[in-house]
Structures are given as C-alpha cells and as structure tokens.
PDB file of C-alpha atoms and ligand atoms in Angstrom:
ATOM      1  CA  MET A   1      -7.017 -20.826 -53.195  1.00  0.00           C
ATOM      2  CA  ALA A   2      -4.847 -20.900 -50.115  1.00  0.00           C
ATOM      3  CA  THR A   3      -1.385 -19.812 -49.168  1.00  0.00           C
ATOM      4  CA  VAL A   4       1.135 -22.519 -48.372  1.00  0.00           C
ATOM      5  CA  TYR A   5       4.749 -22.447 -47.199  1.00  0.00           C
ATOM      6  CA  LEU A   6       7.122 -24.384 -49.455  1.00  0.00           C
ATOM      7  CA  ASP A   7      10.889 -24.380 -48.887  1.00  0.00           C
ATOM      8  CA  GLY A   8      11.198 -20.841 -47.599  1.00  0.00           C
ATOM      9  CA  ASN A   9       8.463 -19.222 -49.702  1.00  0.00           C
ATOM     10  CA  PHE A  10       4.830 -18.343 -49.064  1.00  0.00           C
ATOM     11  CA  LEU A  11       2.935 -19.149 -52.271  1.00  0.00           C
ATOM     12  CA  ASP A  12      -0.520 -19.688 -53.570  1.00  0.00           C
ATOM     13  CA  ASP A  13      -1.164 -23.435 -53.514  1.00  0.00           C
ATOM     14  CA  SER A  14      -1.681 -23.421 -57.299  1.00  0.00           C
ATOM     15  CA  GLU A  15       1.883 -22.100 -57.668  1.00  0.00           C
ATOM     16  CA  ALA A  16       3.511 -24.524 -55.228  1.00  0.00           C
ATOM     17  CA  LYS A  17       5.359 -27.278 -57.113  1.00  0.00           C
ATOM     18  CA  VAL A  18       7.515 -30.160 -55.901  1.00  0.00           C
ATOM     19  CA  SER A  19      10.043 -31.949 -58.128  1.00  0.00           C
ATOM     20  CA  ILE A  20       9.214 -35.362 -59.610  1.00  0.00           C
ATOM     21  CA  HIS A  21      12.598 -36.400 -58.163  1.00  0.00           C
ATOM     22  CA  ASP A  22      11.475 -35.608 -54.637  1.00  0.00           C
ATOM     23  CA  ARG A  23      11.934 -38.676 -52.461  1.00  0.00           C
ATOM     24  CA  GLY A  24       8.639 -38.037 -50.736  1.00  0.00           C
ATOM     25  CA  PHE A  25       6.906 -38.513 -54.096  1.00  0.00           C
ATOM     26  CA  LEU A  26       9.092 -41.403 -55.317  1.00  0.00           C
ATOM     27  CA  PHE A  27       9.526 -43.466 -52.165  1.00  0.00           C
ATOM     28  CA  GLY A  28       7.238 -42.026 -49.506  1.00  0.00           C
ATOM     29  CA  ASP A  29      10.531 -41.027 -47.844  1.00  0.00           C
ATOM     30  CA  ALA A  30       8.931 -38.398 -45.622  1.00  0.00           C
ATOM     31  CA  VAL A  31       7.172 -37.701 -42.335  1.00  0.00           C
ATOM     32  CA  TYR A  32       4.365 -35.353 -41.376  1.00  0.00           C
ATOM     33  CA  GLU A  33       2.392 -33.756 -38.565  1.00  0.00           C
ATOM     34  CA  VAL A  34      -1.200 -32.637 -38.158  1.00  0.00           C
ATOM     35  CA  VAL A  35      -1.866 -29.893 -35.599  1.00  0.00           C
ATOM     36  CA  PRO A  36      -5.408 -28.838 -34.670  1.00  0.00           C
ATOM     37  CA  VAL A  37      -6.166 -25.117 -34.600  1.00  0.00           C
ATOM     38  CA  TYR A  38      -8.850 -23.621 -32.407  1.00  0.00           C
ATOM     39  CA  ARG A  39      -9.757 -19.961 -32.863  1.00  0.00           C
ATOM     40  CA  GLY A  40      -6.568 -19.238 -34.743  1.00  0.00           C
ATOM     41  CA  ASN A  41      -4.241 -20.917 -32.228  1.00  0.00           C
ATOM     42  CA  PRO A  42      -2.490 -24.263 -32.691  1.00  0.00           C
ATOM     43  CA  PHE A  43      -3.381 -26.654 -29.860  1.00  0.00           C
ATOM     44  CA  ARG A  44      -0.460 -28.429 -28.089  1.00  0.00           C
ATOM     45  CA  LEU A  45       1.929 -27.173 -30.754  1.00  0.00           C
ATOM     46  CA  ALA A  46       5.016 -27.912 -28.643  1.00  0.00           C
ATOM     47  CA  ARG A  47       4.021 -31.585 -28.322  1.00  0.00           C
ATOM     48  CA  HIS A  48       3.308 -31.872 -32.053  1.00  0.00           C
ATOM     49  CA  LEU A  49       6.727 -30.364 -32.816  1.00  0.00           C
ATOM     50  CA  ASP A  50       8.338 -32.801 -30.346  1.00  0.00           C
ATOM     51  CA  ARG A  51       6.693 -35.672 -32.196  1.00  0.00           C
ATOM     52  CA  LEU A  52       7.773 -34.243 -35.563  1.00  0.00           C
ATOM     53  CA  ARG A  53      11.375 -34.194 -34.314  1.00  0.00           C
ATOM     54  CA  GLU A  54      11.011 -37.777 -33.061  1.00  0.00           C
ATOM     55  CA  SER A  55       9.652 -38.948 -36.434  1.00  0.00           C
ATOM     56  CA  LEU A  56      12.460 -37.131 -38.269  1.00  0.00           C
ATOM     57  CA  ALA A  57      15.124 -38.564 -35.957  1.00  0.00           C
ATOM     58  CA  ALA A  58      13.706 -42.069 -36.402  1.00  0.00           C
ATOM     59  CA  VAL A  59      14.215 -41.842 -40.181  1.00  0.00           C
ATOM     60  CA  ALA A  60      17.508 -39.867 -39.966  1.00  0.00           C
ATOM     61  CA  ILE A  61      16.301 -36.637 -41.570  1.00  0.00           C
ATOM     62  CA  ASP A  62      17.725 -33.519 -39.912  1.00  0.00           C
ATOM     63  CA  CYS A  63      14.988 -31.293 -38.527  1.00  0.00           C
ATOM     64  CA  PRO A  64      15.158 -28.378 -40.979  1.00  0.00           C
ATOM     65  CA  LEU A  65      13.670 -25.666 -38.717  1.00  0.00           C
ATOM     66  CA  GLY A  66      13.585 -24.712 -35.045  1.00  0.00           C
ATOM     67  CA  ASP A  67      10.414 -24.475 -32.947  1.00  0.00           C
ATOM     68  CA  GLY A  68      10.299 -20.684 -33.256  1.00  0.00           C
ATOM     69  CA  GLU A  69      10.544 -20.901 -37.048  1.00  0.00           C
ATOM     70  CA  TRP A  70       7.753 -23.485 -37.302  1.00  0.00           C
ATOM     71  CA  ALA A  71       5.579 -21.332 -35.039  1.00  0.00           C
ATOM     72  CA  THR A  72       6.231 -18.208 -37.141  1.00  0.00           C
ATOM     73  CA  ILE A  73       5.335 -19.986 -40.399  1.00  0.00           C
ATOM     74  CA  ILE A  74       2.159 -21.423 -38.890  1.00  0.00           C
ATOM     75  CA  ALA A  75       1.165 -18.052 -37.409  1.00  0.00           C
ATOM     76  CA  ARG A  76       1.582 -16.402 -40.788  1.00  0.00           C
ATOM     77  CA  LEU A  77      -0.574 -19.040 -42.527  1.00  0.00           C
ATOM     78  CA  LEU A  78      -3.189 -18.688 -39.805  1.00  0.00           C
ATOM     79  CA  ALA A  79      -3.189 -14.896 -39.755  1.00  0.00           C
ATOM     80  CA  GLU A  80      -6.563 -14.762 -41.479  1.00  0.00           C
ATOM     81  CA  ALA A  81      -8.019 -17.949 -40.036  1.00  0.00           C
ATOM     82  CA  HIS A  82      -9.694 -16.783 -36.847  1.00  0.00           C
ATOM     83  CA  GLY A  83     -13.253 -17.884 -37.491  1.00  0.00           C
ATOM     84  CA  HIS A  84     -12.987 -21.573 -38.236  1.00  0.00           C
ATOM     85  CA  GLU A  85     -11.297 -24.656 -36.990  1.00  0.00           C
ATOM     86  CA  TYR A  86      -8.335 -25.719 -39.052  1.00  0.00           C
ATOM     87  CA  SER A  87      -5.693 -28.378 -39.273  1.00  0.00           C
ATOM     88  CA  VAL A  88      -2.083 -27.460 -39.947  1.00  0.00           C
ATOM     89  CA  TYR A  89      -0.229 -30.038 -42.067  1.00  0.00           C
ATOM     90  CA  ILE A  90       3.565 -30.118 -41.927  1.00  0.00           C
ATOM     91  CA  GLN A  91       5.375 -32.417 -44.345  1.00  0.00           C
ATOM     92  CA  VAL A  92       9.115 -32.948 -44.493  1.00  0.00           C
ATOM     93  CA  THR A  93      10.681 -35.178 -47.157  1.00  0.00           C
ATOM     94  CA  ARG A  94      14.317 -36.264 -47.363  1.00  0.00           C
ATOM     95  CA  GLY A  95      14.598 -33.930 -50.358  1.00  0.00           C
ATOM     96  CA  VAL A  96      15.107 -34.025 -54.106  1.00  0.00           C
ATOM     97  CA  GLY A  97      17.254 -37.045 -54.953  1.00  0.00           C
ATOM     98  CA  VAL A  98      19.094 -38.317 -57.997  1.00  0.00           C
ATOM     99  CA  GLY A  99      16.607 -40.065 -60.273  1.00  0.00           C
ATOM    100  CA  ARG A 100      15.364 -43.322 -58.811  1.00  0.00           C
ATOM    101  CA  ASP A 101      18.553 -44.159 -56.945  1.00  0.00           C
ATOM    102  CA  ALA A 102      17.152 -44.789 -53.490  1.00  0.00           C
ATOM    103  CA  THR A 103      20.601 -45.117 -51.920  1.00  0.00           C
ATOM    104  CA  ARG A 104      22.004 -41.647 -52.688  1.00  0.00           C
ATOM    105  CA  THR A 105      20.839 -39.528 -49.800  1.00  0.00           C
ATOM    106  CA  GLN A 106      24.045 -37.659 -48.933  1.00  0.00           C
ATOM    107  CA  GLY A 107      23.776 -33.883 -48.816  1.00  0.00           C
ATOM    108  CA  LEU A 108      20.076 -33.655 -49.659  1.00  0.00           C
ATOM    109  CA  ARG A 109      18.107 -30.690 -48.368  1.00  0.00           C
ATOM    110  CA  PRO A 110      14.717 -31.647 -46.891  1.00  0.00           C
ATOM    111  CA  THR A 111      11.642 -30.391 -48.716  1.00  0.00           C
ATOM    112  CA  VAL A 112       9.316 -28.596 -46.307  1.00  0.00           C
ATOM    113  CA  LEU A 113       5.632 -27.991 -46.954  1.00  0.00           C
ATOM    114  CA  VAL A 114       3.297 -26.357 -44.422  1.00  0.00           C
ATOM    115  CA  SER A 115      -0.357 -25.878 -45.290  1.00  0.00           C
ATOM    116  CA  ILE A 116      -3.632 -25.305 -43.485  1.00  0.00           C
ATOM    117  CA  SER A 117      -7.094 -26.592 -44.256  1.00  0.00           C
ATOM    118  CA  PRO A 118     -10.465 -26.000 -42.604  1.00  0.00           C
ATOM    119  CA  VAL A 119     -11.869 -28.986 -40.727  1.00  0.00           C
ATOM    120  CA  SER A 120     -14.356 -30.498 -43.157  1.00  0.00           C
ATOM    121  CA  ILE A 121     -16.029 -33.128 -40.977  1.00  0.00           C
ATOM    122  CA  ASP A 122     -19.061 -32.391 -38.802  1.00  0.00           C
ATOM    123  CA  ARG A 123     -17.982 -33.407 -35.291  1.00  0.00           C
ATOM    124  CA  THR A 124     -21.482 -32.948 -33.884  1.00  0.00           C
ATOM    125  CA  LEU A 125     -22.724 -35.689 -36.257  1.00  0.00           C
ATOM    126  CA  LEU A 126     -19.986 -38.042 -35.046  1.00  0.00           C
ATOM    127  CA  ALA A 127     -20.845 -37.409 -31.391  1.00  0.00           C
ATOM    128  CA  SER A 128     -23.771 -39.834 -31.438  1.00  0.00           C
ATOM    129  CA  GLY A 129     -21.398 -42.643 -32.359  1.00  0.00           C
ATOM    130  CA  ILE A 130     -19.993 -44.427 -35.393  1.00  0.00           C
ATOM    131  CA  ARG A 131     -19.698 -47.972 -36.684  1.00  0.00           C
ATOM    132  CA  ALA A 132     -16.238 -49.464 -37.000  1.00  0.00           C
ATOM    133  CA  ALA A 133     -14.869 -52.491 -38.832  1.00  0.00           C
ATOM    134  CA  LEU A 134     -12.385 -54.803 -37.143  1.00  0.00           C
ATOM    135  CA  LEU A 135      -9.445 -55.563 -39.437  1.00  0.00           C
ATOM    136  CA  GLU A 136      -6.050 -57.198 -39.142  1.00  0.00           C
ATOM    137  CA  ASP A 137      -3.333 -54.510 -39.211  1.00  0.00           C
ATOM    138  CA  ILE A 138      -1.513 -54.795 -42.546  1.00  0.00           C
ATOM    139  CA  ARG A 139       0.885 -51.876 -41.938  1.00  0.00           C
ATOM    140  CA  TRP A 140       4.616 -51.971 -41.289  1.00  0.00           C
ATOM    141  CA  HIS A 141       6.257 -52.376 -37.868  1.00  0.00           C
ATOM    142  CA  HIS A 142       7.142 -48.737 -37.127  1.00  0.00           C
ATOM    143  CA  CYS A 143       3.725 -47.174 -36.619  1.00  0.00           C
ATOM    144  CA  ARG A 144       5.226 -44.835 -34.030  1.00  0.00           C
ATOM    145  CA  ILE A 145       6.741 -42.844 -36.917  1.00  0.00           C
ATOM    146  CA  LYS A 146       4.231 -40.480 -38.491  1.00  0.00           C
ATOM    147  CA  ALA A 147       5.247 -41.409 -42.030  1.00  0.00           C
ATOM    148  CA  THR A 148       3.524 -39.965 -45.105  1.00  0.00           C
ATOM    149  CA  ALA A 149       3.630 -43.474 -46.624  1.00  0.00           C
ATOM    150  CA  LEU A 150       0.038 -44.173 -45.635  1.00  0.00           C
ATOM    151  CA  LEU A 151      -0.874 -46.854 -48.171  1.00  0.00           C
ATOM    152  CA  GLY A 152      -1.659 -49.419 -45.473  1.00  0.00           C
ATOM    153  CA  ASN A 153      -3.847 -46.909 -43.603  1.00  0.00           C
ATOM    154  CA  VAL A 154      -5.590 -45.894 -46.829  1.00  0.00           C
ATOM    155  CA  LEU A 155      -6.400 -49.498 -47.793  1.00  0.00           C
ATOM    156  CA  LEU A 156      -7.679 -50.276 -44.300  1.00  0.00           C
ATOM    157  CA  ARG A 157      -9.890 -47.185 -44.260  1.00  0.00           C
ATOM    158  CA  ARG A 158     -11.210 -48.049 -47.733  1.00  0.00           C
ATOM    159  CA  GLU A 159     -12.055 -51.552 -46.588  1.00  0.00           C
ATOM    160  CA  ALA A 160     -13.866 -50.131 -43.538  1.00  0.00           C
ATOM    161  CA  LEU A 161     -15.847 -47.684 -45.689  1.00  0.00           C
ATOM    162  CA  GLN A 162     -16.810 -50.483 -48.083  1.00  0.00           C
ATOM    163  CA  ARG A 163     -18.212 -52.340 -45.079  1.00  0.00           C
ATOM    164  CA  GLY A 164     -20.304 -49.309 -44.128  1.00  0.00           C
ATOM    165  CA  ALA A 165     -18.035 -48.328 -41.226  1.00  0.00           C
ATOM    166  CA  ALA A 166     -16.404 -44.965 -40.510  1.00  0.00           C
ATOM    167  CA  GLU A 167     -13.126 -46.314 -39.112  1.00  0.00           C
ATOM    168  CA  ALA A 168     -11.026 -49.481 -39.163  1.00  0.00           C
ATOM    169  CA  LEU A 169     -10.072 -50.797 -35.727  1.00  0.00           C
ATOM    170  CA  LEU A 170      -6.829 -52.708 -36.016  1.00  0.00           C
ATOM    171  CA  ILE A 171      -5.782 -56.015 -34.540  1.00  0.00           C
ATOM    172  CA  ARG A 172      -2.129 -56.957 -34.238  1.00  0.00           C
ATOM    173  CA  ASP A 173      -0.765 -59.892 -32.224  1.00  0.00           C
ATOM    174  CA  GLY A 174      -4.367 -60.650 -31.202  1.00  0.00           C
ATOM    175  CA  GLU A 175      -4.788 -57.192 -29.575  1.00  0.00           C
ATOM    176  CA  LEU A 176      -6.691 -54.031 -30.431  1.00  0.00           C
ATOM    177  CA  THR A 177      -3.973 -51.466 -31.077  1.00  0.00           C
ATOM    178  CA  GLU A 178      -5.345 -48.331 -32.795  1.00  0.00           C
ATOM    179  CA  GLY A 179      -7.529 -47.132 -35.659  1.00  0.00           C
ATOM    180  CA  SER A 180      -6.418 -46.500 -39.245  1.00  0.00           C
ATOM    181  CA  SER A 181      -6.228 -42.771 -38.415  1.00  0.00           C
ATOM    182  CA  SER A 182      -6.942 -42.636 -34.686  1.00  0.00           C
ATOM    183  CA  ASN A 183      -6.057 -44.077 -31.285  1.00  0.00           C
ATOM    184  CA  VAL A 184      -8.548 -46.242 -29.422  1.00  0.00           C
ATOM    185  CA  PHE A 185      -9.802 -46.388 -25.823  1.00  0.00           C
ATOM    186  CA  ALA A 186     -12.071 -49.102 -24.415  1.00  0.00           C
ATOM    187  CA  VAL A 187     -13.840 -49.462 -21.075  1.00  0.00           C
ATOM    188  CA  LEU A 188     -13.489 -52.981 -19.705  1.00  0.00           C
ATOM    189  CA  ASP A 189     -14.526 -53.887 -16.156  1.00  0.00           C
ATOM    190  CA  GLY A 190     -14.687 -50.194 -15.230  1.00  0.00           C
ATOM    191  CA  VAL A 191     -11.112 -49.492 -16.375  1.00  0.00           C
ATOM    192  CA  LEU A 192     -10.294 -47.198 -19.302  1.00  0.00           C
ATOM    193  CA  ARG A 193      -7.787 -49.099 -21.423  1.00  0.00           C
ATOM    194  CA  THR A 194      -5.633 -48.029 -24.359  1.00  0.00           C
ATOM    195  CA  ALA A 195      -2.772 -49.810 -26.095  1.00  0.00           C
ATOM    196  CA  PRO A 196       0.692 -49.049 -24.678  1.00  0.00           C
ATOM    197  CA  PRO A 197       2.892 -46.606 -26.614  1.00  0.00           C
ATOM    198  CA  ASP A 198       4.947 -49.213 -28.493  1.00  0.00           C
ATOM    199  CA  GLU A 199       5.822 -49.525 -32.204  1.00  0.00           C
ATOM    200  CA  ARG A 200       2.310 -50.747 -33.053  1.00  0.00           C
ATOM    201  CA  ILE A 201       0.703 -47.331 -32.554  1.00  0.00           C
ATOM    202  CA  LEU A 202       1.210 -43.654 -33.215  1.00  0.00           C
ATOM    203  CA  ARG A 203       1.653 -41.818 -29.911  1.00  0.00           C
ATOM    204  CA  GLY A 204      -1.349 -39.619 -30.477  1.00  0.00           C
ATOM    205  CA  ILE A 205      -1.350 -36.195 -28.881  1.00  0.00           C
ATOM    206  CA  THR A 206      -5.129 -36.450 -28.369  1.00  0.00           C
ATOM    207  CA  ARG A 207      -4.544 -39.834 -26.672  1.00  0.00           C
ATOM    208  CA  GLU A 208      -2.072 -38.093 -24.358  1.00  0.00           C
ATOM    209  CA  VAL A 209      -4.594 -35.330 -23.564  1.00  0.00           C
ATOM    210  CA  ILE A 210      -7.310 -37.909 -22.826  1.00  0.00           C
ATOM    211  CA  ILE A 211      -5.060 -39.812 -20.415  1.00  0.00           C
ATOM    212  CA  GLU A 212      -4.385 -36.508 -18.590  1.00  0.00           C
ATOM    213  CA  LEU A 213      -8.105 -35.642 -18.476  1.00  0.00           C
ATOM    214  CA  ALA A 214      -9.117 -39.114 -17.312  1.00  0.00           C
ATOM    215  CA  CYS A 215      -6.496 -39.117 -14.536  1.00  0.00           C
ATOM    216  CA  ALA A 216      -7.573 -35.633 -13.430  1.00  0.00           C
ATOM    217  CA  CYS A 217     -11.172 -36.752 -12.979  1.00  0.00           C
ATOM    218  CA  GLY A 218     -10.325 -39.969 -11.170  1.00  0.00           C
ATOM    219  CA  ILE A 219     -11.007 -42.453 -13.978  1.00  0.00           C
ATOM    220  CA  ASP A 220      -8.828 -45.555 -13.706  1.00  0.00           C
ATOM    221  CA  VAL A 221      -6.703 -45.546 -16.921  1.00  0.00           C
ATOM    222  CA  ARG A 222      -4.351 -48.323 -17.964  1.00  0.00           C
ATOM    223  CA  GLU A 223      -2.004 -48.453 -20.963  1.00  0.00           C
ATOM    224  CA  GLN A 224      -2.800 -52.080 -21.661  1.00  0.00           C
ATOM    225  CA  ALA A 225      -4.420 -53.236 -24.899  1.00  0.00           C
ATOM    226  CA  VAL A 226      -7.649 -55.219 -24.846  1.00  0.00           C
ATOM    227  CA  SER A 227      -7.430 -58.518 -26.681  1.00  0.00           C
ATOM    228  CA  ALA A 228      -9.608 -59.396 -29.664  1.00  0.00           C
ATOM    229  CA  ALA A 229     -11.251 -62.006 -27.433  1.00  0.00           C
ATOM    230  CA  GLN A 230     -12.089 -59.362 -24.778  1.00  0.00           C
ATOM    231  CA  LEU A 231     -13.783 -57.072 -27.304  1.00  0.00           C
ATOM    232  CA  ALA A 232     -17.140 -58.802 -26.894  1.00  0.00           C
ATOM    233  CA  SER A 233     -17.103 -57.805 -23.182  1.00  0.00           C
ATOM    234  CA  VAL A 234     -16.102 -54.173 -23.700  1.00  0.00           C
ATOM    235  CA  GLN A 235     -18.737 -51.782 -22.292  1.00  0.00           C
ATOM    236  CA  GLU A 236     -17.622 -48.664 -24.168  1.00  0.00           C
ATOM    237  CA  LEU A 237     -15.185 -47.769 -26.896  1.00  0.00           C
ATOM    238  CA  PHE A 238     -14.083 -44.531 -28.504  1.00  0.00           C
ATOM    239  CA  ILE A 239     -11.509 -43.315 -30.998  1.00  0.00           C
ATOM    240  CA  CYS A 240      -9.612 -40.045 -30.898  1.00  0.00           C
ATOM    241  CA  SER A 241      -7.465 -37.871 -33.130  1.00  0.00           C
ATOM    242  CA  SER A 242      -6.542 -34.257 -33.730  1.00  0.00           C
ATOM    243  CA  VAL A 243      -9.074 -34.029 -36.565  1.00  0.00           C
ATOM    244  CA  ARG A 244     -11.966 -36.029 -35.099  1.00  0.00           C
ATOM    245  CA  GLU A 245     -11.300 -35.317 -31.388  1.00  0.00           C
ATOM    246  CA  VAL A 246     -13.281 -37.898 -29.322  1.00  0.00           C
ATOM    247  CA  VAL A 247     -15.745 -40.127 -31.210  1.00  0.00           C
ATOM    248  CA  PRO A 248     -17.800 -42.926 -29.609  1.00  0.00           C
ATOM    249  CA  VAL A 249     -17.847 -46.285 -31.411  1.00  0.00           C
ATOM    250  CA  ILE A 250     -21.247 -47.898 -30.886  1.00  0.00           C
ATOM    251  CA  GLN A 251     -20.945 -50.881 -33.204  1.00  0.00           C
ATOM    252  CA  ILE A 252     -18.063 -53.077 -34.333  1.00  0.00           C
ATOM    253  CA  ASP A 253     -18.938 -55.061 -37.453  1.00  0.00           C
ATOM    254  CA  ALA A 254     -22.365 -56.562 -36.638  1.00  0.00           C
ATOM    255  CA  ASN A 255     -21.929 -56.304 -32.845  1.00  0.00           C
ATOM    256  CA  ALA A 256     -23.213 -53.507 -30.621  1.00  0.00           C
ATOM    257  CA  VAL A 257     -20.724 -52.008 -28.159  1.00  0.00           C
ATOM    258  CA  GLY A 258     -22.462 -51.945 -24.761  1.00  0.00           C
ATOM    259  CA  ASP A 259     -26.020 -50.738 -25.371  1.00  0.00           C
ATOM    260  CA  ALA A 260     -25.075 -49.125 -28.720  1.00  0.00           C
ATOM    261  CA  ARG A 261     -25.006 -45.616 -27.239  1.00  0.00           C
ATOM    262  CA  PRO A 262     -22.111 -43.471 -26.030  1.00  0.00           C
ATOM    263  CA  GLY A 263     -21.526 -44.675 -22.462  1.00  0.00           C
ATOM    264  CA  PRO A 264     -20.889 -42.620 -19.287  1.00  0.00           C
ATOM    265  CA  VAL A 265     -17.074 -42.721 -19.396  1.00  0.00           C
ATOM    266  CA  THR A 266     -17.034 -41.730 -23.081  1.00  0.00           C
ATOM    267  CA  ARG A 267     -19.483 -38.887 -22.435  1.00  0.00           C
ATOM    268  CA  ARG A 268     -17.409 -37.665 -19.490  1.00  0.00           C
ATOM    269  CA  ILE A 269     -14.241 -37.649 -21.596  1.00  0.00           C
ATOM    270  CA  MET A 270     -16.074 -35.813 -24.399  1.00  0.00           C
ATOM    271  CA  GLN A 271     -17.281 -33.193 -21.872  1.00  0.00           C
ATOM    272  CA  GLU A 272     -13.826 -32.789 -20.350  1.00  0.00           C
ATOM    273  CA  PHE A 273     -12.284 -32.447 -23.805  1.00  0.00           C
ATOM    274  CA  ALA A 274     -14.891 -29.849 -24.818  1.00  0.00           C
ATOM    275  CA  ALA A 275     -14.224 -27.915 -21.583  1.00  0.00           C
ATOM    276  CA  LEU A 276     -10.454 -27.988 -22.174  1.00  0.00           C
ATOM    277  CA  LYS A 277     -10.993 -26.746 -25.709  1.00  0.00           C
ATOM    278  CA  ALA A 278     -13.310 -23.964 -24.504  1.00  0.00           C
ATOM    279  CA  ARG A 279     -10.664 -22.849 -21.972  1.00  0.00           C
ATOM    280  CA  PHE A 280      -7.999 -22.926 -24.683  1.00  0.00           C
ATOM    281  CA  LYS A 281     -10.200 -20.767 -26.928  1.00  0.00           C
ATOM    282  CA  GLY A 282     -10.839 -18.373 -24.041  1.00  0.00           C
ATOM    283  CA  ASP A 283     -14.588 -19.137 -23.937  1.00  0.00           C
ATOM    284  CA  SER A 284     -14.594 -20.036 -20.243  1.00  0.00           C
TER     285      SER A 284
HETATM  286  N1  PDD B 301      -3.978 -38.963 -37.773  1.00  0.00           N
HETATM  287  N2  PDD B 301      -3.022 -43.161 -35.048  1.00  0.00           N
HETATM  288  C1  PDD B 301      -2.979 -42.937 -36.382  1.00  0.00           C
HETATM  289  C2  PDD B 301      -2.611 -44.075 -37.288  1.00  0.00           C
HETATM  290  C3  PDD B 301      -3.264 -41.658 -36.891  1.00  0.00           C
HETATM  291  O1  PDD B 301      -3.192 -41.428 -38.208  1.00  0.00           O
HETATM  292  C4  PDD B 301      -3.634 -40.619 -35.988  1.00  0.00           C
HETATM  293  C5  PDD B 301      -3.966 -39.238 -36.433  1.00  0.00           C
HETATM  294  C6  PDD B 301      -3.678 -40.904 -34.609  1.00  0.00           C
HETATM  295  C7  PDD B 301      -4.035 -39.848 -33.579  1.00  0.00           C
HETATM  296  O2  PDD B 301      -2.984 -38.936 -33.388  1.00  0.00           O
HETATM  297  P1  PDD B 301      -3.254 -37.423 -32.933  1.00  0.00           P
HETATM  298  O3  PDD B 301      -4.127 -37.491 -31.744  1.00  0.00           O
HETATM  299  O4  PDD B 301      -1.913 -36.884 -32.625  1.00  0.00           O
HETATM  300  O5  PDD B 301      -3.938 -36.737 -34.102  1.00  0.00           O
HETATM  301  C8  PDD B 301      -3.353 -42.184 -34.181  1.00  0.00           C
HETATM  302  C9  PDD B 301      -4.072 -37.617 -38.249  1.00  0.00           C
HETATM  303  C10 PDD B 301      -5.142 -36.817 -37.670  1.00  0.00           C
HETATM  304  C11 PDD B 301      -4.021 -37.599 -39.763  1.00  0.00           C
HETATM  305  O6  PDD B 301      -3.141 -38.260 -40.271  1.00  0.00           O
HETATM  306  O7  PDD B 301      -4.798 -36.901 -40.410  1.00  0.00           O
END
C-alpha cells in the first residue's frame, strides 16, 4: 500500500478513485511526467516541471498547480522514501467530462494524480548491454508531448519483447529518432549523434543531461539523427531515460553494434552520469 495525492487529498492508493467519466480514462486526454528520485530528492525537478507545463500548454490544459505546490506534494510523498530509488509519476487529465461527449471541455477542472513507485528494474544488469529491435514508428506526430495515450509505445514495446529485445528503436522518415520509452544516442565516425528535438521525439531530460556531460568532457555531440542506412556503420549506441538512465545497446535485431560490447564513449557517459548522480546524492 502506498500513499498517493489525488485532487487535493493524500490517500491510500486502494482508496484513490477516478470517475469513469474522466477524460483521461475515456479519451487518453491527459499528460504526465516521470521524475527520478535519488536518496529522497527529485533529480532535475525544475526541468521536469517545465516539460510538464509545456505538455499541458500544447494540449490547452491549464497547469493546475505552481512549482512550489508540486514540490510540496512530492516531498510529502517522499518523506519516508530515503533508502531506495523511486520514480515520481505526475498525471494531469483534462478532468471529468459529460458522458462521452468529447467536445464539451469548457469549465472542466483537471484531475491531478501524483504517485511514487520504487524503481523495479536492475540497472546493473542492463549495464552490460541490451538487444533492441528496429521498428517503424507507428505513433502520432506530436511525440514532443508527454501524453498518457501510450498505445503506440505499448504496441512497439510488446513487438520488441516478442522479438527477444528489451527496447524498440524507432525509424521515422528513414531516420532513427528515439526508443519506445527512451531517447537514443549513436556514435558514428567519432561523433555522438542524437535526433534533433523536433516533434518526432520526446525532449528527454536524461538526453539533455547527457548532452551537457558529453560537452563538458570534450565529446563532439551533434543533434542530427543517423539514418537507417547509416545504422550498419554505427560504432556504439545507447538509450537513456529517467527510469533506465544510460543503457548500452549491443545488438539491433540480428546485427551486432560495434564489437557487441559497450564502447568507450558509452562507458564514459555512463561513468559521468554515475558521478553526477553520486554528487547529487552527496556521496562525493
Ligand atoms: N519515458 N522518449 C520516450 C518516448 C519516453 O517515454 C521517455 C521516457 C524518454 C526519455 O525521457 P526522460 O529522459 O525525460 O525520462 C524519451 C519515461 C521514463 C516513462 O514514460 O516511463
């Protein structure tokens, strides 16, 4: 049992109920955020809240709370969560509508849910590298919005898992854009490349951190996607997200990436990320 925040109240999750008329449930008319928590403190919270506001603005839902209010709610949920690593989930729907009439949105009050869950994956297992499946992106054209309507992502991830892979790498317009729940970096001709922040990708906060870290240690980074045709020549590839952090990809479908081991640039980024995290936690 865990405490969640729902529309102004702190409740046990078994007590928290959302209406069947909620537009998030009926239409996926909602956005969300995922914030990593290290030693009880949300990492890059201000940036995650910026992105939440951008997602809300993009779908014309008024941001229901200010930064200080979000921070207070999260701090209260995390008050007893010092030991482990958590993710904070914020979900905001357009609110409880009138039956199935999708057009009547006037005067609705957004539904707000904030919950925390311990990180359930073993990141040390992922560190030796994963297999990925290359799939055509079947999602909509506004991937910049962190929408809760994740059916496309879910189907892509399912397809990847069925092929024995841990992530789907997505191709759109003949280019590698992102993963089904991650951003992607590739090393090609000594340059660290990642897709530009257009509507085909979510502007990942981890992606942003990695660009900062790479620049700080003199790695040549370019926001330019690699093409599907260039993938065969890529020396290294990794995915990143708030939940998985930095994960090397050592095989795409039946093809090894480089020599099928995490390469030097990937390892450097993993080290730099671990060092940043240790500093954030106060370990060094
Ligand atoms: N997903 N792209 C997609 C499609 C994602 O779903 C995610 C993260 C990212 C990486 O964003 P960030 O670095 O800000 O986590 C990129 C989260 C973790 C999720 O939905 O669980």
